[in-house]
mmCIF file of C-alpha atoms in Angstrom:
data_model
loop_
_atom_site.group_PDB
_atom_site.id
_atom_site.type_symbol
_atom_site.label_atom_id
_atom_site.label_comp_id
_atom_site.label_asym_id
_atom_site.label_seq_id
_atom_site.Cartn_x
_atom_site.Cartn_y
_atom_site.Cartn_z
ATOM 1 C CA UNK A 1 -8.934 -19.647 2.781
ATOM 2 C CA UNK A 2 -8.433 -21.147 -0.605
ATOM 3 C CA UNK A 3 -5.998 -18.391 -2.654
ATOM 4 C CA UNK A 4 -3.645 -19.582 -5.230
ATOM 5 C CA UNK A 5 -1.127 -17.511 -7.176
ATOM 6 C CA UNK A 6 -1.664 -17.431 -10.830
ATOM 7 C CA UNK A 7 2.054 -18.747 -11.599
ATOM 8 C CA UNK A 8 1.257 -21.970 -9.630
ATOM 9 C CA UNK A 9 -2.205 -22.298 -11.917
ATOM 10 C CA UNK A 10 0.027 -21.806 -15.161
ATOM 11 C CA UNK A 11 2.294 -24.504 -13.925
ATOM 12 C CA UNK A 12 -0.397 -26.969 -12.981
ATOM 13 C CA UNK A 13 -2.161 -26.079 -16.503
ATOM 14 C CA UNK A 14 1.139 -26.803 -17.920
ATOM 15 C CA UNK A 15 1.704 -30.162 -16.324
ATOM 16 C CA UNK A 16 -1.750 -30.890 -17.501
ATOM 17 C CA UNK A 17 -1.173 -29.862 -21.104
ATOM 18 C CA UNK A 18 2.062 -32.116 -21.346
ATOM 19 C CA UNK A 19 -0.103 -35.352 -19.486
ATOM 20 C CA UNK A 20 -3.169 -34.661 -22.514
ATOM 21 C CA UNK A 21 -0.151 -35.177 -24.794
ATOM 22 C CA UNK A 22 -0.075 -31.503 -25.711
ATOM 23 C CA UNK A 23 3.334 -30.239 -27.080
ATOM 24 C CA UNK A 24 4.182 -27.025 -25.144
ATOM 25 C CA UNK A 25 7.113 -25.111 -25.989
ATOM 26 C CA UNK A 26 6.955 -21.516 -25.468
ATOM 27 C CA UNK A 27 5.863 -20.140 -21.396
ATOM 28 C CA UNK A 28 2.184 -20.041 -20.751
ATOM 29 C CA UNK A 29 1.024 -16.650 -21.135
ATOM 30 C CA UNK A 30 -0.177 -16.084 -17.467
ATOM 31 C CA UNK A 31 -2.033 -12.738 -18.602
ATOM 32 C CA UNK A 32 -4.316 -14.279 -21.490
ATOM 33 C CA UNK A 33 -4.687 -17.097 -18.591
ATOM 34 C CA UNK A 34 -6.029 -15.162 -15.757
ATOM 35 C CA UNK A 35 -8.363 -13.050 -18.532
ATOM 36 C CA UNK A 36 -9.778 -16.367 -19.844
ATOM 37 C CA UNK A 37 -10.164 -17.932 -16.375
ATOM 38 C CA UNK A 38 -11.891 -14.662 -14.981
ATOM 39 C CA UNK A 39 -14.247 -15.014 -18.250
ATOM 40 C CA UNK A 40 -14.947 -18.705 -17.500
ATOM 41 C CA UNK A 41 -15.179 -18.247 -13.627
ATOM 42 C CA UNK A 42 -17.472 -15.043 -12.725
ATOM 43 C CA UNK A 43 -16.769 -15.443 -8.486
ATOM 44 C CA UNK A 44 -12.978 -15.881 -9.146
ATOM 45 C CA UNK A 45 -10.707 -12.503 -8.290
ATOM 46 C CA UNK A 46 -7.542 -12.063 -9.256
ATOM 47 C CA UNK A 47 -5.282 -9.656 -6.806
ATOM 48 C CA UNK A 48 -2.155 -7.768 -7.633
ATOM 49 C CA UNK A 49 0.521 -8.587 -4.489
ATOM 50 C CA UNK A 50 3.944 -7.315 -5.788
ATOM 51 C CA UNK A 51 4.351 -9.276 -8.677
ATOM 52 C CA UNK A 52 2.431 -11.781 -7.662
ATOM 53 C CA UNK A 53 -1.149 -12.402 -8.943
ATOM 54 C CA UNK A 54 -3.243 -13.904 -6.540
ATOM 55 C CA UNK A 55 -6.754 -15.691 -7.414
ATOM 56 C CA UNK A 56 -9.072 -16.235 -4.948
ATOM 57 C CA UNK A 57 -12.914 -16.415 -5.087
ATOM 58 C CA UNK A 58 -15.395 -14.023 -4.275
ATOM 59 C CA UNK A 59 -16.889 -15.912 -0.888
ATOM 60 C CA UNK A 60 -13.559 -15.953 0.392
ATOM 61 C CA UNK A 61 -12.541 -12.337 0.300
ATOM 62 C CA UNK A 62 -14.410 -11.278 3.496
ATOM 63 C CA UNK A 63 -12.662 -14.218 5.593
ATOM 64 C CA UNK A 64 -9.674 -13.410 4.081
ATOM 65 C CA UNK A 65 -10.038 -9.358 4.841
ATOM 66 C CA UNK A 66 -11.045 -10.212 8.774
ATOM 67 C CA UNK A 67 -8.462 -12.387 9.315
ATOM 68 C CA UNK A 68 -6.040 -10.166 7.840
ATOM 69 C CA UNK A 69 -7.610 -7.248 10.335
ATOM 70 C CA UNK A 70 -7.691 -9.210 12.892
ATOM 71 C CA UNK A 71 -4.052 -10.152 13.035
ATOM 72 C CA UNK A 72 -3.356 -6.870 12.605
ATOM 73 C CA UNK A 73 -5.388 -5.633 15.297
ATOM 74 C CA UNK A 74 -3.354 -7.962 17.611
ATOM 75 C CA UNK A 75 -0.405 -6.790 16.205
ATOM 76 C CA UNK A 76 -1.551 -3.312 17.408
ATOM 77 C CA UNK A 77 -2.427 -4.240 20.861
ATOM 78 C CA UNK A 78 0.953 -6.281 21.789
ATOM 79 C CA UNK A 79 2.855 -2.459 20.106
ATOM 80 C CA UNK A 80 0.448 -0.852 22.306
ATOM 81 C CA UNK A 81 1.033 -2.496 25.722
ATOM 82 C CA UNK A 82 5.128 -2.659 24.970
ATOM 83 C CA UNK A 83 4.854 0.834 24.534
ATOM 84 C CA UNK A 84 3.075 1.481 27.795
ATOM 85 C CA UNK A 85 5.384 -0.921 29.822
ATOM 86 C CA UNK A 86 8.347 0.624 28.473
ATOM 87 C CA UNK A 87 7.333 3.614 28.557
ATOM 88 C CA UNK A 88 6.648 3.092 32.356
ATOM 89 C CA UNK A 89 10.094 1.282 32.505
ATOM 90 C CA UNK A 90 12.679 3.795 31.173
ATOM 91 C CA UNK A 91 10.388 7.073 33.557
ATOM 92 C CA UNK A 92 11.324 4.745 36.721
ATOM 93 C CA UNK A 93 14.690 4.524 37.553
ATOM 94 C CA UNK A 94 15.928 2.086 40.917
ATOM 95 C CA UNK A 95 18.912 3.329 42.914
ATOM 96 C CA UNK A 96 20.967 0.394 44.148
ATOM 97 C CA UNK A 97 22.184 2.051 47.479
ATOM 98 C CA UNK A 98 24.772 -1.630 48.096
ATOM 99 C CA UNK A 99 22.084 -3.003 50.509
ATOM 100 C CA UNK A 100 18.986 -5.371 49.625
ATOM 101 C CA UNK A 101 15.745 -4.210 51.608
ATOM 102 C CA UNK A 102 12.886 -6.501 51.911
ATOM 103 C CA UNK A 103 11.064 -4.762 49.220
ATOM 104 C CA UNK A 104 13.954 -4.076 47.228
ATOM 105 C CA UNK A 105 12.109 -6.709 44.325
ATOM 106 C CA UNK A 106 8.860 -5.141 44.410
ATOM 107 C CA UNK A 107 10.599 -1.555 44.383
ATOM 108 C CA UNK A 108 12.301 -2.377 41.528
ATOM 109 C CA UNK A 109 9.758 -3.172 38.761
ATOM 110 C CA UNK A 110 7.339 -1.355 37.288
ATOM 111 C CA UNK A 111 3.603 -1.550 38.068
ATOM 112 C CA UNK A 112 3.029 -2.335 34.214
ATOM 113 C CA UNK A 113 5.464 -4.918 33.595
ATOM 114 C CA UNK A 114 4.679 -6.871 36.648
ATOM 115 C CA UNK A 115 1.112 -6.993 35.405
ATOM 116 C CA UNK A 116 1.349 -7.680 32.381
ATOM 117 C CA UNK A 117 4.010 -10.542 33.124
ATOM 118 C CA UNK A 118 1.291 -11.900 35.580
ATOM 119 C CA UNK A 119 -1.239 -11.726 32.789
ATOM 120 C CA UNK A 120 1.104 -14.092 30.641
ATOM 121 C CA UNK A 121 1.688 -16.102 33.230
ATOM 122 C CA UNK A 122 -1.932 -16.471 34.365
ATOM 123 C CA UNK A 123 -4.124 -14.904 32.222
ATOM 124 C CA UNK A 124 -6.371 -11.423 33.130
ATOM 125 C CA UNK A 125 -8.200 -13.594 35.846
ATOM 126 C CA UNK A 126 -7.778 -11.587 39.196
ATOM 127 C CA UNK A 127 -8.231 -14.417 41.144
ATOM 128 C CA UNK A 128 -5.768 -16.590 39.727
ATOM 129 C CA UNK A 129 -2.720 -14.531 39.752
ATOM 130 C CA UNK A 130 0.580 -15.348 40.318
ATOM 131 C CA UNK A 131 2.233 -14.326 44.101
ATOM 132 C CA UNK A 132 4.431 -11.614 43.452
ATOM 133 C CA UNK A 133 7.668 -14.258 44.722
ATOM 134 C CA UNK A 134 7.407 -15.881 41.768
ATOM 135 C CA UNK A 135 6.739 -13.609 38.937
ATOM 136 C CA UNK A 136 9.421 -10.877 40.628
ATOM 137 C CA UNK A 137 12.625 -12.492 39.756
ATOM 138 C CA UNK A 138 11.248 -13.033 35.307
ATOM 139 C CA UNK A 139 10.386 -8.700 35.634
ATOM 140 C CA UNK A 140 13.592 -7.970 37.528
ATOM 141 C CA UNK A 141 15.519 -9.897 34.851
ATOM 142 C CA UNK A 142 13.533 -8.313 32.186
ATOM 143 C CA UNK A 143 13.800 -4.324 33.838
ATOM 144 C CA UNK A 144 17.672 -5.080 33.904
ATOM 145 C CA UNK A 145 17.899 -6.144 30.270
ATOM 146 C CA UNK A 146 15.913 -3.300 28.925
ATOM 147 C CA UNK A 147 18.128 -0.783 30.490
ATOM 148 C CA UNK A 148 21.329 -2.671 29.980
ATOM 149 C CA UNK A 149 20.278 -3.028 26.444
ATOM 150 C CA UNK A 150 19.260 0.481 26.325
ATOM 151 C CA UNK A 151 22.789 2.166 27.469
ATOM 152 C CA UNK A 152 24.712 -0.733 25.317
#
């Protein structure tokens, strides 16, 4: 997506000025800049960002808003699945009673973080999953940390 700030265009216009053999002394006036290029250009948009003035053209606004949604949107699923697994992970609490049953591994994690570790690991195919030996020690590890981390 082509976007350029307006302070880099002022520079570069600069630059050019001085290699024309144009004297410049004083800072280009970005403002009277961005009006004359928006006058000269009718697809080109200028955006306010902070203090930042972005130009961009017109066809490249609607790329520019989906990509921006969609990162956001995957933003929103990876809160929404550490909320779940955590969530899952701090209602189930493991008693260590000193000795280590065979399904002591298995009892220990959460149904939510061993899935979605598998998923990582593997991807959502069902047939392709991980055994449960060697995804079990990366959850156990990970269930300990959180509620180490937690008490700490």
């Amino acid at each position: 997506m082509p976007c350029i700030k307006l302070s880099d265009v002022a520079n570069l216009y600069k630059t050019r000025l001085e290699q024309l053999g144009a004297t410049v002394t004083n800072r280009i006036h970005t403002t009277r800049l961005k009006d004359r290029l928006l006058s000269v250009l009718p697809d080109l948009r200028a955006h306010s960002q902070g203090r930042d003035t972005l130009l961009l053209f017109e066809k490249d606004i609607g790329p520019a808003l989906k990509k921006a949604y969609d990162h956001d949107s995957d933003a929103m699923h990876l809160v929404r699945a550490a909320q779940v697994v955590r969530r899952e992970m701090f209602q189930t609490r493991f008693t260590f009673d000193g000795a280590f049953h065979a399904d002591c591994q298995k009892d220990s994690v959460t149904p939510a973080l061993l899935a979605l570790v598998n998923m990582i690991l593997d991807g959502a195919n069902i047939k392709h999953q991980t055994k449960l030996a060697n995804t079990s020690t990366t959850t156990v590890l990970l269930q300990y940390r959180s509620y180490w981390c937690s008490t700490v």
